[in-house]
PDB file of C-alpha atoms and ligand atoms in Angstrom:
ATOM      1  CA  MET A   1     -68.754   2.033  30.637  1.00 53.00           C
ATOM      2  CA  ALA A   2     -65.662   1.357  32.652  1.00 82.00           C
ATOM      3  CA  LEU A   3     -65.392   4.853  34.165  1.00 93.00           C
ATOM      4  CA  ASP A   4     -69.066   5.406  35.081  1.00 92.00           C
ATOM      5  CA  LYS A   5     -68.542   4.512  38.740  1.00 92.00           C
ATOM      6  CA  TYR A   6     -65.448   6.695  38.908  1.00 94.00           C
ATOM      7  CA  ARG A   7     -67.378   9.700  37.566  1.00 94.00           C
ATOM      8  CA  GLU A   8     -70.490   9.072  39.679  1.00 93.00           C
ATOM      9  CA  LYS A   9     -68.472   9.346  42.874  1.00 93.00           C
ATOM     10  CA  ARG A  10     -66.911  12.692  42.020  1.00 94.00           C
ATOM     11  CA  ASP A  11     -67.881  16.327  41.422  1.00 92.00           C
ATOM     12  CA  PHE A  12     -65.269  17.577  38.960  1.00 93.00           C
ATOM     13  CA  ALA A  13     -66.255  21.195  39.626  1.00 91.00           C
ATOM     14  CA  LYS A  14     -64.847  20.681  43.124  1.00 88.00           C
ATOM     15  CA  SER A  15     -62.194  18.029  42.617  1.00 90.00           C
ATOM     16  CA  PRO A  16     -58.910  18.501  40.726  1.00 91.00           C
ATOM     17  CA  GLU A  17     -58.961  14.809  39.738  1.00 94.00           C
ATOM     18  CA  PRO A  18     -59.013  14.135  35.960  1.00 94.00           C
ATOM     19  CA  VAL A  19     -62.359  13.391  34.287  1.00 93.00           C
ATOM     20  CA  GLY A  20     -60.759  10.945  31.864  1.00 93.00           C
ATOM     21  CA  ALA A  21     -62.807  12.030  28.861  1.00 90.00           C
ATOM     22  CA  THR A  22     -60.384  10.840  26.190  1.00 90.00           C
ATOM     23  CA  PRO A  23     -60.830   7.203  25.184  1.00 89.00           C
ATOM     24  CA  ARG A  24     -57.549   5.331  25.550  1.00 92.00           C
ATOM     25  CA  THR A  25     -56.170   2.060  24.350  1.00 94.00           C
ATOM     26  CA  SER A  26     -53.607  -0.129  26.061  1.00 95.00           C
ATOM     27  CA  PRO A  27     -51.022  -2.672  24.987  1.00 94.00           C
ATOM     28  CA  THR A  28     -52.112  -6.295  24.993  1.00 92.00           C
ATOM     29  CA  GLY A  29     -50.267  -9.566  25.515  1.00 92.00           C
ATOM     30  CA  ARG A  30     -47.046  -9.781  27.477  1.00 96.00           C
ATOM     31  CA  THR A  31     -45.959  -6.214  26.755  1.00 96.00           C
ATOM     32  CA  PRO A  32     -45.196  -3.518  29.345  1.00 98.00           C
ATOM     33  CA  ARG A  33     -47.812  -0.911  30.222  1.00 98.00           C
ATOM     34  CA  PHE A  34     -48.277   1.754  32.901  1.00 98.00           C
ATOM     35  CA  PHE A  35     -48.639   1.106  36.623  1.00 98.00           C
ATOM     36  CA  CYS A  36     -48.559   3.358  39.649  1.00 98.00           C
ATOM     37  CA  VAL A  37     -49.106   3.406  43.386  1.00 98.00           C
ATOM     38  CA  GLN A  38     -50.651   6.478  44.971  1.00 98.00           C
ATOM     39  CA  LYS A  39     -50.254   7.003  48.689  1.00 97.00           C
ATOM     40  CA  HIS A  40     -53.533   8.481  49.829  1.00 97.00           C
ATOM     41  CA  LEU A  41     -53.971  10.222  53.148  1.00 94.00           C
ATOM     42  CA  ALA A  42     -57.763  10.324  53.424  1.00 92.00           C
ATOM     43  CA  SER A  43     -60.069   9.158  56.228  1.00 87.00           C
ATOM     44  CA  HIS A  44     -57.543   6.290  56.450  1.00 89.00           C
ATOM     45  CA  LEU A  45     -54.024   6.196  55.025  1.00 94.00           C
ATOM     46  CA  HIS A  46     -53.807   3.631  52.232  1.00 97.00           C
ATOM     47  CA  TYR A  47     -51.946   2.889  49.008  1.00 98.00           C
ATOM     48  CA  ASP A  48     -53.842   2.766  45.709  1.00 98.00           C
ATOM     49  CA  PHE A  49     -52.287   0.169  43.421  1.00 98.00           C
ATOM     50  CA  ARG A  50     -53.192   0.753  39.759  1.00 98.00           C
ATOM     51  CA  LEU A  51     -52.515  -1.316  36.649  1.00 98.00           C
ATOM     52  CA  GLU A  52     -53.221  -0.093  33.135  1.00 98.00           C
ATOM     53  CA  HIS A  53     -55.596  -2.469  31.398  1.00 96.00           C
ATOM     54  CA  ASN A  54     -57.953  -1.904  28.440  1.00 95.00           C
ATOM     55  CA  GLY A  55     -57.507   1.880  28.469  1.00 96.00           C
ATOM     56  CA  VAL A  56     -58.177   2.400  32.195  1.00 96.00           C
ATOM     57  CA  LEU A  57     -56.400   1.804  35.493  1.00 97.00           C
ATOM     58  CA  TRP A  58     -57.561  -1.288  37.335  1.00 96.00           C
ATOM     59  CA  SER A  59     -57.369  -0.261  40.976  1.00 96.00           C
ATOM     60  CA  TRP A  60     -56.954  -1.802  44.418  1.00 96.00           C
ATOM     61  CA  ALA A  61     -56.779   0.027  47.743  1.00 96.00           C
ATOM     62  CA  VAL A  62     -54.032  -1.543  49.862  1.00 97.00           C
ATOM     63  CA  PRO A  63     -54.423  -0.374  53.494  1.00 96.00           C
ATOM     64  CA  LYS A  64     -50.896  -1.299  54.601  1.00 96.00           C
ATOM     65  CA  GLY A  65     -49.162  -0.771  51.258  1.00 97.00           C
ATOM     66  CA  PRO A  66     -47.100  -3.297  49.281  1.00 98.00           C
ATOM     67  CA  SER A  67     -44.638  -5.540  51.119  1.00 98.00           C
ATOM     68  CA  LEU A  68     -41.399  -6.845  49.623  1.00 98.00           C
ATOM     69  CA  ASP A  69     -41.586  -9.859  51.953  1.00 98.00           C
ATOM     70  CA  PRO A  70     -43.191 -12.863  50.187  1.00 98.00           C
ATOM     71  CA  ALA A  71     -44.504 -14.078  53.556  1.00 97.00           C
ATOM     72  CA  THR A  72     -46.459 -10.845  54.092  1.00 97.00           C
ATOM     73  CA  LYS A  73     -49.637 -10.919  52.026  1.00 97.00           C
ATOM     74  CA  ARG A  74     -51.277  -7.531  51.869  1.00 97.00           C
ATOM     75  CA  LEU A  75     -55.034  -7.067  51.669  1.00 95.00           C
ATOM     76  CA  ALA A  76     -55.992  -5.244  48.454  1.00 96.00           C
ATOM     77  CA  MET A  77     -59.584  -4.086  48.029  1.00 93.00           C
ATOM     78  CA  HIS A  78     -60.631  -3.929  44.397  1.00 92.00           C
ATOM     79  CA  VAL A  79     -62.142  -0.503  43.718  1.00 93.00           C
ATOM     80  CA  GLU A  80     -63.563   1.281  40.683  1.00 93.00           C
ATOM     81  CA  ASP A  81     -61.509   1.702  37.490  1.00 95.00           C
ATOM     82  CA  HIS A  82     -59.701   5.032  37.228  1.00 96.00           C
ATOM     83  CA  PRO A  83     -58.822   6.973  34.051  1.00 97.00           C
ATOM     84  CA  LEU A  84     -55.325   6.494  32.677  1.00 97.00           C
ATOM     85  CA  GLU A  85     -54.662  10.207  33.301  1.00 97.00           C
ATOM     86  CA  TYR A  86     -55.127   9.561  37.013  1.00 97.00           C
ATOM     87  CA  GLY A  87     -51.757   7.830  37.012  1.00 97.00           C
ATOM     88  CA  GLU A  88     -49.929  11.164  37.008  1.00 97.00           C
ATOM     89  CA  PHE A  89     -52.211  12.819  39.556  1.00 97.00           C
ATOM     90  CA  GLU A  90     -50.793  14.186  42.770  1.00 96.00           C
ATOM     91  CA  GLY A  91     -52.479  16.841  44.863  1.00 93.00           C
ATOM     92  CA  VAL A  92     -55.181  17.763  47.311  1.00 90.00           C
ATOM     93  CA  ILE A  93     -58.786  16.596  47.011  1.00 90.00           C
ATOM     94  CA  PRO A  94     -60.448  19.355  49.009  1.00 83.00           C
ATOM     95  CA  SER A  95     -63.824  17.748  49.627  1.00 81.00           C
ATOM     96  CA  GLY A  96     -66.124  14.868  48.729  1.00 87.00           C
ATOM     97  CA  TYR A  97     -65.097  11.332  47.827  1.00 89.00           C
ATOM     98  CA  GLY A  98     -61.486  10.570  48.738  1.00 90.00           C
ATOM     99  CA  ALA A  99     -60.973  13.990  50.359  1.00 89.00           C
ATOM    100  CA  GLY A 100     -57.377  14.201  51.471  1.00 91.00           C
ATOM    101  CA  ILE A 101     -53.904  14.266  49.957  1.00 93.00           C
ATOM    102  CA  VAL A 102     -52.714  12.075  47.067  1.00 96.00           C
ATOM    103  CA  MET A 103     -49.004  11.391  46.546  1.00 97.00           C
ATOM    104  CA  LEU A 104     -47.596   9.606  43.487  1.00 98.00           C
ATOM    105  CA  TRP A 105     -45.594   7.092  45.530  1.00 98.00           C
ATOM    106  CA  ASP A 106     -44.367   4.863  42.695  1.00 98.00           C
ATOM    107  CA  ARG A 107     -44.760   4.555  38.945  1.00 98.00           C
ATOM    108  CA  GLY A 108     -43.339   2.588  36.078  1.00 98.00           C
ATOM    109  CA  THR A 109     -44.438  -0.294  33.911  1.00 98.00           C
ATOM    110  CA  TRP A 110     -46.037  -3.643  34.602  1.00 98.00           C
ATOM    111  CA  THR A 111     -45.876  -6.706  32.384  1.00 98.00           C
ATOM    112  CA  PRO A 112     -48.347  -9.591  32.597  1.00 98.00           C
ATOM    113  CA  GLU A 113     -46.783 -13.001  33.211  1.00 98.00           C
ATOM    114  CA  VAL A 114     -49.830 -14.502  31.485  1.00 97.00           C
ATOM    115  CA  ASP A 115     -51.129 -14.269  27.926  1.00 95.00           C
ATOM    116  CA  ASP A 116     -54.744 -13.418  28.806  1.00 95.00           C
ATOM    117  CA  VAL A 117     -55.056 -10.680  31.434  1.00 95.00           C
ATOM    118  CA  ASP A 118     -58.870 -10.622  31.285  1.00 93.00           C
ATOM    119  CA  ALA A 119     -59.030 -14.347  31.992  1.00 94.00           C
ATOM    120  CA  ALA A 120     -56.538 -13.978  34.844  1.00 94.00           C
ATOM    121  CA  LEU A 121     -58.518 -11.143  36.438  1.00 92.00           C
ATOM    122  CA  LYS A 122     -61.766 -13.067  36.061  1.00 90.00           C
ATOM    123  CA  LYS A 123     -60.154 -16.100  37.636  1.00 90.00           C
ATOM    124  CA  GLY A 124     -58.741 -13.923  40.419  1.00 92.00           C
ATOM    125  CA  ASP A 125     -55.110 -14.875  39.941  1.00 95.00           C
ATOM    126  CA  LEU A 126     -52.874 -12.433  38.080  1.00 97.00           C
ATOM    127  CA  LYS A 127     -49.121 -12.854  37.998  1.00 98.00           C
ATOM    128  CA  LEU A 128     -47.167  -9.806  36.930  1.00 98.00           C
ATOM    129  CA  THR A 129     -43.772  -8.138  36.806  1.00 98.00           C
ATOM    130  CA  LEU A 130     -43.319  -4.580  38.085  1.00 98.00           C
ATOM    131  CA  ASP A 131     -40.638  -2.174  36.965  1.00 98.00           C
ATOM    132  CA  GLY A 132     -41.121   0.912  39.110  1.00 98.00           C
ATOM    133  CA  TYR A 133     -38.738   3.077  41.113  1.00 98.00           C
ATOM    134  CA  LYS A 134     -39.596   1.262  44.349  1.00 98.00           C
ATOM    135  CA  LEU A 135     -41.413  -1.906  43.379  1.00 98.00           C
ATOM    136  CA  LYS A 136     -39.727  -4.394  41.077  1.00 98.00           C
ATOM    137  CA  GLY A 137     -39.787  -8.028  40.103  1.00 98.00           C
ATOM    138  CA  SER A 138     -42.504 -10.635  40.208  1.00 98.00           C
ATOM    139  CA  TRP A 139     -45.802 -10.217  42.111  1.00 98.00           C
ATOM    140  CA  ALA A 140     -49.230 -11.805  42.304  1.00 98.00           C
ATOM    141  CA  LEU A 141     -52.711 -10.427  42.846  1.00 97.00           C
ATOM    142  CA  VAL A 142     -54.945 -13.188  44.156  1.00 95.00           C
ATOM    143  CA  ARG A 143     -58.644 -12.891  44.936  1.00 92.00           C
ATOM    144  CA  THR A 144     -59.544 -14.276  48.339  1.00 89.00           C
ATOM    145  CA  LYS A 145     -62.337 -16.741  48.863  1.00 75.00           C
ATOM    146  CA  GLY A 146     -64.961 -16.382  51.536  1.00 56.00           C
ATOM    147  CA  ALA A 147     -63.580 -13.234  53.123  1.00 51.00           C
ATOM    148  CA  ARG A 148     -66.956 -12.465  54.677  1.00 50.00           C
ATOM    149  CA  TRP A 149     -65.615  -9.778  56.961  1.00 50.00           C
ATOM    150  CA  SER A 150     -64.683  -7.486  54.055  1.00 48.00           C
ATOM    151  CA  PRO A 151     -66.975  -4.462  53.738  1.00 50.00           C
ATOM    152  CA  GLY A 152     -67.566  -4.702  50.000  1.00 48.00           C
ATOM    153  CA  GLY A 153     -68.175  -8.443  49.813  1.00 52.00           C
ATOM    154  CA  ALA A 154     -65.847 -11.354  49.291  1.00 51.00           C
ATOM    155  CA  ASP A 155     -65.265 -10.773  45.592  1.00 64.00           C
ATOM    156  CA  ARG A 156     -63.655  -7.375  46.234  1.00 87.00           C
ATOM    157  CA  SER A 157     -61.009  -8.789  48.507  1.00 91.00           C
ATOM    158  CA  TRP A 158     -57.643  -9.642  46.985  1.00 94.00           C
ATOM    159  CA  LEU A 159     -54.127 -10.187  48.279  1.00 96.00           C
ATOM    160  CA  LEU A 160     -51.025  -8.492  46.881  1.00 98.00           C
ATOM    161  CA  ILE A 161     -48.081 -10.855  47.230  1.00 98.00           C
ATOM    162  CA  LYS A 162     -44.409 -10.485  46.361  1.00 98.00           C
ATOM    163  CA  HIS A 163     -42.855 -13.508  44.709  1.00 98.00           C
ATOM    164  CA  ARG A 164     -39.457 -14.692  45.891  1.00 98.00           C
ATOM    165  CA  ASP A 165     -36.802 -13.169  43.594  1.00 98.00           C
ATOM    166  CA  GLN A 166     -33.846 -10.785  43.732  1.00 98.00           C
ATOM    167  CA  TRP A 167     -36.208  -7.868  44.530  1.00 98.00           C
ATOM    168  CA  ALA A 168     -37.805  -9.551  47.537  1.00 98.00           C
ATOM    169  CA  GLY A 169     -36.521  -8.751  50.997  1.00 97.00           C
ATOM    170  CA  ASP A 170     -37.369  -7.651  54.495  1.00 95.00           C
ATOM    171  CA  VAL A 171     -36.889  -3.907  54.036  1.00 95.00           C
ATOM    172  CA  ASP A 172     -40.108  -2.036  54.897  1.00 96.00           C
ATOM    173  CA  ILE A 173     -40.401  -0.180  51.600  1.00 97.00           C
ATOM    174  CA  ALA A 174     -43.180   2.178  52.798  1.00 95.00           C
ATOM    175  CA  THR A 175     -40.931   3.406  55.616  1.00 94.00           C
ATOM    176  CA  PHE A 176     -37.674   3.207  53.673  1.00 96.00           C
ATOM    177  CA  ALA A 177     -39.002   5.165  50.663  1.00 97.00           C
ATOM    178  CA  PRO A 178     -41.918   7.299  51.889  1.00 96.00           C
ATOM    179  CA  LEU A 179     -41.742  10.222  49.441  1.00 97.00           C
ATOM    180  CA  SER A 180     -43.236  11.150  46.071  1.00 98.00           C
ATOM    181  CA  VAL A 181     -41.570   9.941  42.866  1.00 98.00           C
ATOM    182  CA  LYS A 182     -43.091  12.959  41.104  1.00 97.00           C
ATOM    183  CA  SER A 183     -42.295  15.899  43.402  1.00 95.00           C
ATOM    184  CA  GLU A 184     -39.915  14.181  45.830  1.00 96.00           C
ATOM    185  CA  GLY A 185     -41.961  15.741  48.624  1.00 94.00           C
ATOM    186  CA  ASP A 186     -44.049  14.437  51.490  1.00 93.00           C
ATOM    187  CA  PHE A 187     -47.764  14.996  52.218  1.00 91.00           C
ATOM    188  CA  ALA A 188     -47.112  18.330  53.928  1.00 87.00           C
ATOM    189  CA  ASP A 189     -45.186  19.568  50.862  1.00 89.00           C
ATOM    190  CA  ILE A 190     -48.049  18.580  48.566  1.00 90.00           C
ATOM    191  CA  LEU A 191     -50.547  20.231  50.878  1.00 86.00           C
ATOM    192  CA  SER A 192     -48.670  23.519  51.104  1.00 83.00           C
ATOM    193  CA  ARG A 193     -47.797  23.570  47.386  1.00 84.00           C
ATOM    194  CA  ASP A 194     -51.297  22.760  46.231  1.00 72.00           C
ATOM    195  CA  ASN A 195     -53.906  24.824  47.995  1.00 63.00           C
ATOM    196  CA  PRO A 196     -53.606  25.202  51.729  1.00 56.00           C
ATOM    197  CA  ASP A 197     -56.175  27.998  51.611  1.00 63.00           C
ATOM    198  CA  ILE A 198     -58.981  25.629  50.708  1.00 55.00           C
ATOM    199  CA  TRP A 199     -58.208  23.616  53.803  1.00 58.00           C
ATOM    200  CA  ARG A 200     -57.876  26.647  56.029  1.00 62.00           C
ATOM    201  CA  THR A 201     -61.157  28.102  54.857  1.00 58.00           C
ATOM    202  CA  GLU A 202     -63.122  24.862  54.572  1.00 54.00           C
ATOM    203  CA  ARG A 203     -62.126  23.584  57.973  1.00 55.00           C
ATOM    204  CA  PRO A 204     -63.909  26.049  60.238  1.00 49.00           C
ATOM    205  CA  ALA A 205     -66.811  26.358  57.820  1.00 50.00           C
ATOM    206  CA  LYS A 206     -67.426  22.633  57.709  1.00 58.00           C
ATOM    207  CA  GLY A 207     -67.170  21.880  61.394  1.00 61.00           C
ATOM    208  CA  GLY A 208     -68.457  18.564  62.662  1.00 66.00           C
ATOM    209  CA  GLU A 209     -67.135  15.358  61.200  1.00 67.00           C
ATOM    210  CA  ALA A 210     -65.685  16.837  57.992  1.00 65.00           C
ATOM    211  CA  GLY A 211     -63.946  19.627  59.897  1.00 71.00           C
ATOM    212  CA  ALA A 212     -62.466  17.134  62.337  1.00 73.00           C
ATOM    213  CA  MET A 213     -61.219  15.030  59.425  1.00 73.00           C
ATOM    214  CA  TYR A 214     -59.439  18.009  57.812  1.00 76.00           C
ATOM    215  CA  THR A 215     -57.843  18.914  61.124  1.00 79.00           C
ATOM    216  CA  ARG A 216     -56.679  15.326  61.601  1.00 82.00           C
ATOM    217  CA  ILE A 217     -55.310  14.975  58.048  1.00 82.00           C
ATOM    218  CA  VAL A 218     -53.325  18.208  58.305  1.00 81.00           C
ATOM    219  CA  ALA A 219     -51.963  17.132  61.697  1.00 82.00           C
ATOM    220  CA  GLN A 220     -51.120  13.665  60.363  1.00 84.00           C
ATOM    221  CA  ALA A 221     -49.320  15.150  57.339  1.00 82.00           C
ATOM    222  CA  MET A 222     -47.170  17.214  59.699  1.00 82.00           C
ATOM    223  CA  ASP A 223     -46.573  14.243  62.026  1.00 84.00           C
ATOM    224  CA  MET A 224     -45.279  12.144  59.150  1.00 82.00           C
ATOM    225  CA  ARG A 225     -42.419  14.564  58.431  1.00 81.00           C
TER     226      ARG A 225
HETATM  227 MN1  LIG B 301     -57.619   6.059  47.604  1.00 94.01          MN
END
């Protein structure tokens, strides 16, 4: 099933992320449905771009985040489907896969600019309209060919591209609008609100690589204020 990979990677006894146990359906055709972008401070800062499709969130990890400049194509690594409930998630993942801080950076609806989304995804060329707080207008997700340098293989490598329209421009949206659309806070706010104790107690206990990562993430969250 679509969420098997998602569940395999996580221990829900230790992670606050949603299991996604309730089967969901999604709109079809050229009708609006949910999208979000989660800013994820983990081993590397990245932006998780998620589109509701067939009851789950199709997901891409975008290392540099979306760009409003049509000339700036952003690498987007296709990752495992996430449950629809994940779209409202914001908080601290204390350990394991994706350990770090998740911020709901943008959310809204997306509308396919094609009749057959499955065919477009299979073909590797999806044109869509976003109506979020930060991201709006026409975009494309295009699968790259022969990107042999990508860690997961060429087929996982896509580009997220803004189309030229009234919402395009040269403002650096990640810098201009860095905060959560859910809590209005930054990473440090989410960290202190959620469960700083886990990080304080896990850090010395873990030591080594994991301990160093916690220390770095906390420091980075403070630096970004
Ligand atoms: Mn992520």
